[in-house]
Amino acid sequence: MSEIINYIDTENLKIIRESARDFAETHIRPNIMKWDEAQHFPVDVMKKMGEYGFMGILVPTEYGGSGLGYQEYITIIEEISKVDPSIGLSLAAHNSLCTGHILEFGTEEQKKKYLPKLATGEWIGAWGLTEPNTGSDAIRMKCVGEDQGDHYLVNGTKCWITHGISAEVAVVIVRTGELLDSRGMTALIVERGTEGFAGGKKEDKLGMRASETAELIFDNCKIPKNQILGEEGDGFIQAMKILDGGRISIAALSLGIAKGAYEASVKYAKEREQFGQAIANFQAIGFKLADMSTKIQGAELLTRKAGYLKDHKEKLTKTSASAKYYASEICVEIATDAVQVFGGYGYTKEFPVEKFFRDSKLCTIGEGTSEIQKLVITRELIKENPITR
């Protein structure tokens, strides 16, 4: 564990934290509620983040990326999310899903073609696994790619896709084999403008409203076989590996929300007076702040440990699922307690905790619900400790 603590405390990480914090304060904070109320996805801000190296955090410099690791990635997502979780979510989805999938499974030709555009923010990426009737049960997907020799003819719909309308390129997993066959799905790269490929309905959401969520629609869409990522039939297996890293993203996002809500609560509790003194002095409030602080420390250590394992290419499925599960659950708890600390003001849009409260819930749902994380953790525990008779 000391190795992980030392990993967090580097001078380089402090510089990156300041850079992300300054960006969020300058380019995001002034527009938070305007974007939220209009459900406006600020494409210009996403592209601006490309200039700062935030759109290709994990991409090697040879492909135009920042060439950083998961500790830096966690830090950037956390700092952006402390200010606006919607932008943190979009940044995480772009980096870990679409860009990450091409980075991990793409050919050299595919990497050279797509990664420089994604890493610099010239292009925004999307990633499609979920369908209207197949959320956690992805193996039953109905978006089908029919083999037509040199291409697939794809028909079907993906839903809950971050950047489903605005992305210039998407990685999608479609069924190319038999139903229920985990090796019957293939990952394909599809560019915006491809005939038969379009964005669909945009979701009207409770929270994360500045992060675009929409359908991807395929209507006799021809996708050449040179757009396959990895091998035909490996799409589902690849997706599960990508989600290992994606869980770290949601844990970092959750950590940012939790810290944002906590810091706002501490500031308010020190300033707000009742009965002649700051409410922070009352045990009822002080104990809430103590619980918040303790939960955040636990979530951060789990998240940093998962990042450490990812950077060192060690097995991380259980740890990343644990980090995602715990961090997302405590961020909801902390955001809820923050509203309580603020009292009536916490229920208004004039203060920041109302938005943290709305945004936090997505973290327990996206990229695998809390229930799915517990299932993943249980399976890994049984693998480590087989049941004997």
Coordinates of C-alpha atoms in Angstrom, one line a residue:
M1 CA 0.0 0.0 0.0
S2 CA 2.9 2.3 0.7
E3 CA 3.9 2.0 -3.0
I4 CA 0.4 3.3 -4.0
I5 CA 0.6 6.2 -1.5
N6 CA 4.0 7.2 -2.9
Y7 CA 2.5 7.0 -6.4
I8 CA -0.1 9.6 -5.5
D9 CA 2.3 12.1 -3.9
T10 CA 4.6 12.7 -6.9
E11 CA 5.5 16.3 -7.9
N12 CA 4.4 15.5 -11.5
L13 CA 0.9 14.5 -10.2
K14 CA 0.6 17.8 -8.3
I15 CA 1.4 19.8 -11.5
I16 CA -1.2 17.8 -13.4
R17 CA -3.8 18.3 -10.7
E18 CA -3.2 22.1 -10.8
S19 CA -3.5 22.1 -14.6
A20 CA -6.8 20.2 -14.5
R21 CA -8.1 22.4 -11.6
D22 CA -7.2 25.6 -13.5
F23 CA -8.9 24.4 -16.6
A24 CA -12.0 23.5 -14.8
E25 CA -12.2 26.8 -13.0
T26 CA -11.5 28.8 -16.1
H27 CA -13.4 27.0 -18.9
I28 CA -16.1 25.0 -17.0
R29 CA -17.3 26.6 -13.8
P30 CA -18.7 29.8 -15.3
N31 CA -21.2 27.8 -17.5
I32 CA -22.2 24.8 -15.3
M33 CA -25.8 25.7 -14.7
K34 CA -26.4 27.2 -18.1
W35 CA -25.2 23.9 -19.7
D36 CA -27.2 21.8 -17.2
E37 CA -30.5 23.6 -17.7
A38 CA -30.2 23.6 -21.5
Q39 CA -28.8 20.0 -21.7
H40 CA -26.0 21.5 -23.8
F41 CA -23.0 19.4 -24.6
P42 CA -20.1 21.8 -24.9
V43 CA -18.2 20.3 -27.9
D44 CA -15.9 23.4 -27.9
V45 CA -14.8 22.7 -24.3
M46 CA -14.1 19.0 -25.2
K47 CA -11.9 20.1 -28.1
K48 CA -10.2 22.7 -25.8
M49 CA -9.4 19.8 -23.4
G50 CA -7.6 18.2 -26.4
E51 CA -5.2 21.2 -26.4
Y52 CA -4.4 20.5 -22.8
G53 CA -3.7 16.8 -23.5
F54 CA -6.8 15.6 -21.6
M55 CA -8.4 13.8 -24.5
G56 CA -5.5 11.4 -25.0
I57 CA -4.2 11.0 -21.4
L58 CA -3.3 7.3 -21.8
V59 CA -2.3 7.5 -25.5
P60 CA 1.4 7.2 -26.2
T61 CA 3.1 10.4 -27.5
E62 CA 3.9 8.6 -30.8
Y63 CA 0.1 8.8 -31.5
G64 CA -0.3 12.4 -30.4
G65 CA -1.3 11.6 -26.8
S66 CA 0.0 12.6 -23.4
G67 CA 1.6 9.3 -22.7
L68 CA 0.5 9.3 -19.0
G69 CA -0.7 6.5 -16.7
Y70 CA -3.7 5.8 -14.7
Q71 CA -2.7 7.8 -11.6
E72 CA -2.6 10.9 -13.8
Y73 CA -5.8 9.9 -15.5
I74 CA -7.6 9.4 -12.1
T75 CA -6.4 12.8 -11.0
I76 CA -7.6 14.7 -14.1
I77 CA -11.1 13.0 -14.1
E78 CA -11.4 13.7 -10.4
E79 CA -10.5 17.4 -10.7
I80 CA -12.8 18.0 -13.6
S81 CA -15.6 16.2 -11.9
K82 CA -15.3 18.2 -8.7
V83 CA -16.4 21.2 -10.8
D84 CA -18.8 19.5 -13.3
P85 CA -19.4 15.8 -13.2
S86 CA -21.1 15.9 -16.6
I87 CA -17.8 17.0 -18.3
G88 CA -15.9 14.5 -16.2
L89 CA -18.2 11.7 -17.5
S90 CA -17.7 12.8 -21.1
L91 CA -14.0 13.0 -20.7
A92 CA -13.8 9.5 -19.1
A93 CA -16.0 7.9 -21.8
H94 CA -13.9 9.4 -24.6
N95 CA -10.6 8.3 -23.0
S96 CA -11.3 4.9 -21.5
L97 CA -13.9 3.5 -23.9
C98 CA -13.6 4.5 -27.5
T99 CA -10.0 5.7 -27.5
G100 CA -8.9 3.0 -25.0
H101 CA -10.5 0.2 -27.1
I102 CA -8.6 1.3 -30.3
L103 CA -5.4 1.7 -28.3
E104 CA -5.6 -1.7 -26.8
F105 CA -7.0 -3.8 -29.7
G106 CA -6.4 -1.8 -32.9
T107 CA -3.9 -2.6 -35.6
E108 CA -1.0 -0.2 -36.1
E109 CA -2.8 1.2 -39.1
Q110 CA -6.0 1.8 -37.1
K111 CA -4.0 3.4 -34.3
K112 CA -2.2 5.8 -36.7
K113 CA -5.5 6.7 -38.4
Y114 CA -7.7 7.3 -35.3
L115 CA -5.6 7.9 -32.2
P116 CA -4.0 11.3 -33.2
K117 CA -7.5 12.7 -34.0
L118 CA -9.0 11.4 -30.7
A119 CA -6.0 12.3 -28.5
T120 CA -5.9 15.9 -29.7
G121 CA -9.7 16.5 -29.5
E122 CA -10.1 16.9 -33.2
W123 CA -12.5 14.0 -33.0
I124 CA -14.8 13.0 -30.1
G125 CA -15.3 9.3 -29.6
A126 CA -18.3 7.1 -28.6
W127 CA -18.5 3.4 -27.6
G128 CA -21.6 1.2 -28.1
L129 CA -22.4 -2.0 -26.2
T130 CA -25.8 -1.4 -24.5
E131 CA -29.1 -2.0 -26.4
P132 CA -32.7 -1.2 -25.5
N133 CA -33.4 -4.7 -24.2
T134 CA -29.8 -5.7 -23.3
G135 CA -28.2 -3.7 -20.5
S136 CA -26.4 -6.0 -18.1
D137 CA -27.4 -9.0 -20.3
A138 CA -25.2 -7.8 -23.2
I139 CA -24.8 -11.4 -24.5
R140 CA -28.3 -11.3 -25.9
M141 CA -27.6 -8.3 -28.2
K142 CA -29.8 -7.9 -31.3
C143 CA -27.7 -5.4 -33.2
V144 CA -26.5 -7.7 -35.9
G145 CA -23.7 -7.6 -38.5
E146 CA -24.4 -9.9 -41.4
D147 CA -21.3 -11.2 -43.2
Q148 CA -21.3 -9.9 -46.8
G149 CA -17.8 -11.0 -47.8
D150 CA -15.7 -7.9 -47.5
H151 CA -18.0 -6.0 -45.2
Y152 CA -20.7 -6.4 -42.5
L153 CA -24.3 -5.2 -43.1
V154 CA -25.2 -3.9 -39.7
N155 CA -28.8 -3.3 -38.5
G156 CA -30.0 -2.4 -35.0
T157 CA -29.8 0.2 -32.3
K158 CA -27.5 1.0 -29.4
C159 CA -28.7 3.1 -26.5
W160 CA -27.4 5.1 -23.6
I161 CA -24.4 6.1 -25.7
T162 CA -22.3 9.0 -24.5
H163 CA -21.7 11.3 -27.5
G164 CA -24.1 9.3 -29.6
I165 CA -24.9 12.3 -31.7
S166 CA -21.8 14.4 -31.6
A167 CA -19.0 11.8 -31.9
E168 CA -17.1 11.6 -35.1
V169 CA -16.2 8.0 -34.6
A170 CA -17.6 5.1 -32.5
V171 CA -16.5 1.7 -31.5
V172 CA -19.5 -0.7 -31.5
I173 CA -19.9 -4.3 -30.6
V174 CA -22.3 -6.2 -32.8
R175 CA -23.5 -9.8 -33.0
T176 CA -21.8 -11.6 -35.9
G177 CA -22.4 -15.1 -34.7
E178 CA -25.0 -17.1 -32.8
L179 CA -27.2 -15.6 -30.1
L180 CA -25.8 -16.2 -26.5
D181 CA -22.4 -17.1 -27.9
S182 CA -19.8 -15.0 -26.1
R183 CA -17.5 -15.4 -29.1
G184 CA -20.2 -14.4 -31.5
M185 CA -19.7 -10.7 -31.2
T186 CA -17.3 -8.4 -33.0
A187 CA -16.0 -4.9 -32.3
L188 CA -16.1 -2.5 -35.3
I189 CA -14.9 1.1 -35.8
V190 CA -17.5 3.2 -37.6
E191 CA -17.1 6.8 -38.7
R192 CA -19.8 9.5 -38.7
G193 CA -21.0 10.0 -42.2
T194 CA -21.0 6.3 -43.0
E195 CA -24.2 5.6 -44.9
G196 CA -26.9 4.0 -42.7
F197 CA -25.2 5.2 -39.5
A198 CA -26.9 8.0 -37.5
G199 CA -27.4 9.4 -34.0
G200 CA -31.0 8.9 -32.6
K201 CA -33.0 10.1 -29.7
K202 CA -31.2 12.2 -27.1
E203 CA -32.1 11.2 -23.5
D204 CA -33.7 13.8 -21.1
K205 CA -31.9 12.9 -17.9
L206 CA -32.1 13.6 -14.2
G207 CA -28.4 14.5 -13.9
M208 CA -25.2 14.6 -16.0
R209 CA -27.3 16.8 -18.3
A210 CA -24.3 18.4 -20.1
S211 CA -23.0 15.0 -21.1
E212 CA -24.8 13.9 -24.3
T213 CA -26.5 10.5 -24.1
A214 CA -28.2 9.2 -27.2
E215 CA -29.0 6.3 -29.5
L216 CA -26.8 5.0 -32.3
I217 CA -28.9 3.7 -35.2
F218 CA -27.7 1.3 -37.9
D219 CA -29.9 0.8 -41.0
N220 CA -28.3 -1.4 -43.6
C221 CA -25.0 0.2 -42.6
K222 CA -22.0 -1.3 -44.5
I223 CA -18.9 -1.5 -42.4
P224 CA -15.7 -2.8 -44.1
K225 CA -13.9 -5.7 -42.5
N226 CA -10.7 -3.6 -42.2
Q227 CA -12.7 -1.8 -39.5
I228 CA -12.7 -4.9 -37.2
L229 CA -10.8 -4.4 -33.9
G230 CA -8.8 -7.5 -33.1
E231 CA -10.3 -10.8 -34.3
E232 CA -13.8 -11.5 -35.5
G233 CA -15.8 -12.9 -32.6
D234 CA -13.7 -11.3 -29.9
G235 CA -15.8 -8.2 -29.4
F236 CA -17.5 -9.3 -26.1
I237 CA -14.3 -10.5 -24.6
Q238 CA -12.6 -7.2 -25.5
A239 CA -15.5 -5.2 -24.1
M240 CA -15.2 -6.9 -20.7
K241 CA -11.5 -6.0 -20.6
I242 CA -12.2 -2.4 -21.6
L243 CA -14.8 -2.2 -18.8
D244 CA -12.1 -3.2 -16.3
G245 CA -10.5 0.1 -17.0
G246 CA -13.8 1.8 -17.4
R247 CA -14.7 1.0 -13.9
I248 CA -11.6 2.9 -12.7
S249 CA -13.0 5.9 -14.7
I250 CA -16.4 5.8 -12.9
A251 CA -14.6 5.4 -9.6
A252 CA -12.5 8.5 -10.4
L253 CA -15.7 10.3 -11.5
S254 CA -17.4 9.3 -8.2
L255 CA -14.4 10.4 -6.2
G256 CA -14.6 13.8 -7.8
I257 CA -18.3 14.2 -7.1
A258 CA -17.7 13.1 -3.5
K259 CA -14.9 15.5 -3.0
G260 CA -16.8 18.4 -4.6
A261 CA -19.8 17.8 -2.4
Y262 CA -17.6 17.4 0.7
E263 CA -15.6 20.5 0.1
A264 CA -18.7 22.6 -0.5
S265 CA -20.2 21.2 2.8
V266 CA -17.1 22.0 4.9
K267 CA -17.0 25.6 3.5
Y268 CA -20.7 26.1 4.1
A269 CA -20.6 24.5 7.6
K270 CA -17.8 26.9 8.7
E271 CA -19.7 30.0 7.3
R272 CA -23.3 29.2 8.3
E273 CA -24.2 30.3 11.8
Q274 CA -27.0 29.1 14.0
F275 CA -27.5 29.7 17.7
G276 CA -24.5 32.0 17.7
Q277 CA -21.9 29.7 16.2
A278 CA -20.9 28.0 13.0
I279 CA -22.9 24.8 12.4
A280 CA -19.6 22.9 11.9
N281 CA -19.3 23.1 15.7
F282 CA -22.4 21.0 16.2
Q283 CA -21.9 17.3 16.6
A284 CA -24.7 16.4 14.2
I285 CA -22.9 18.3 11.4
G286 CA -19.4 17.5 12.5
F287 CA -20.1 13.8 12.4
K288 CA -21.5 14.0 8.9
L289 CA -18.3 15.7 7.8
A290 CA -16.2 13.1 9.5
D291 CA -18.1 10.3 7.8
M292 CA -17.7 12.0 4.4
S293 CA -13.9 12.4 4.9
T294 CA -13.5 8.8 6.0
K295 CA -15.5 7.4 3.1
I296 CA -13.6 9.5 0.6
Q297 CA -10.2 8.3 1.9
G298 CA -11.3 4.7 1.5
A299 CA -12.7 5.2 -2.0
E300 CA -9.5 7.0 -3.1
L301 CA -7.2 4.2 -1.9
L302 CA -9.3 1.6 -3.7
T303 CA -9.4 3.7 -6.8
R304 CA -5.6 4.4 -6.7
K305 CA -4.9 0.7 -6.1
A306 CA -6.9 -0.2 -9.2
G307 CA -5.0 2.3 -11.2
Y308 CA -1.7 1.0 -9.9
L309 CA -2.7 -2.6 -10.9
K310 CA -3.7 -1.3 -14.4
D311 CA -0.5 0.6 -14.9
H312 CA 1.5 -2.5 -13.9
K313 CA -0.5 -4.8 -16.1
E314 CA -1.6 -6.9 -13.1
K315 CA -5.0 -8.6 -12.7
L316 CA -7.5 -6.0 -11.6
T317 CA -11.0 -7.2 -12.3
K318 CA -11.9 -7.6 -8.6
T319 CA -10.2 -4.4 -7.5
S320 CA -11.6 -2.2 -10.3
A321 CA -15.1 -3.6 -9.6
S322 CA -14.7 -3.0 -5.9
A323 CA -13.4 0.6 -6.5
K324 CA -16.3 1.3 -8.8
Y325 CA -18.9 -0.2 -6.5
Y326 CA -17.6 1.5 -3.3
A327 CA -16.8 4.9 -4.8
S328 CA -20.1 5.2 -6.6
E329 CA -22.1 4.2 -3.6
I330 CA -20.3 6.6 -1.2
C331 CA -20.6 9.4 -3.7
V332 CA -24.4 9.1 -3.6
E333 CA -24.3 9.0 0.2
I334 CA -22.0 12.0 0.5
A335 CA -24.0 14.1 -2.0
T336 CA -27.2 13.2 -0.1
D337 CA -25.5 14.3 3.2
A338 CA -24.3 17.5 1.6
V339 CA -27.8 18.5 0.8
Q340 CA -28.7 17.8 4.4
V341 CA -25.8 20.0 5.6
F342 CA -27.0 22.9 3.5
G343 CA -30.6 22.4 4.6
G344 CA -33.2 24.2 2.5
Y345 CA -30.4 25.9 0.5
G346 CA -29.2 22.5 -0.6
Y347 CA -32.4 21.9 -2.4
T348 CA -32.0 24.9 -4.6
K349 CA -30.0 25.4 -7.8
E350 CA -28.3 28.4 -6.3
F351 CA -25.9 26.1 -4.4
P352 CA -23.7 23.4 -5.9
V353 CA -24.8 20.3 -3.9
E354 CA -28.2 20.1 -5.6
K355 CA -26.4 19.2 -8.9
F356 CA -23.9 16.8 -7.2
F357 CA -27.0 15.1 -5.7
R358 CA -28.6 14.6 -9.2
D359 CA -25.3 13.7 -10.9
S360 CA -24.2 11.2 -8.4
K361 CA -26.8 8.5 -9.0
L362 CA -25.6 7.8 -12.5
C363 CA -22.3 6.5 -11.0
T364 CA -24.1 3.5 -9.4
I365 CA -25.7 2.6 -12.8
G366 CA -23.3 3.4 -15.7
E367 CA -20.7 0.9 -16.9
G368 CA -22.3 -1.9 -14.7
T369 CA -24.7 -1.3 -11.9
S370 CA -23.7 -1.8 -8.2
E371 CA -25.5 -5.2 -8.4
I372 CA -23.4 -6.2 -11.4
Q373 CA -20.2 -5.1 -9.6
K374 CA -21.1 -7.3 -6.6
L375 CA -21.7 -10.2 -9.0
V376 CA -18.2 -9.6 -10.6
I377 CA -16.5 -9.4 -7.2
T378 CA -18.3 -12.6 -6.0
R379 CA -17.2 -14.5 -9.1
E380 CA -13.6 -13.4 -8.6
L381 CA -13.6 -14.3 -5.0
I382 CA -14.9 -17.8 -5.8
K383 CA -12.1 -18.1 -8.5
E384 CA -9.5 -17.2 -5.8
N385 CA -11.1 -19.5 -3.2
P386 CA -12.7 -22.4 -5.2
I387 CA -15.6 -24.2 -3.5
T388 CA -14.6 -27.8 -2.6
R389 CA -16.8 -30.7 -1.7

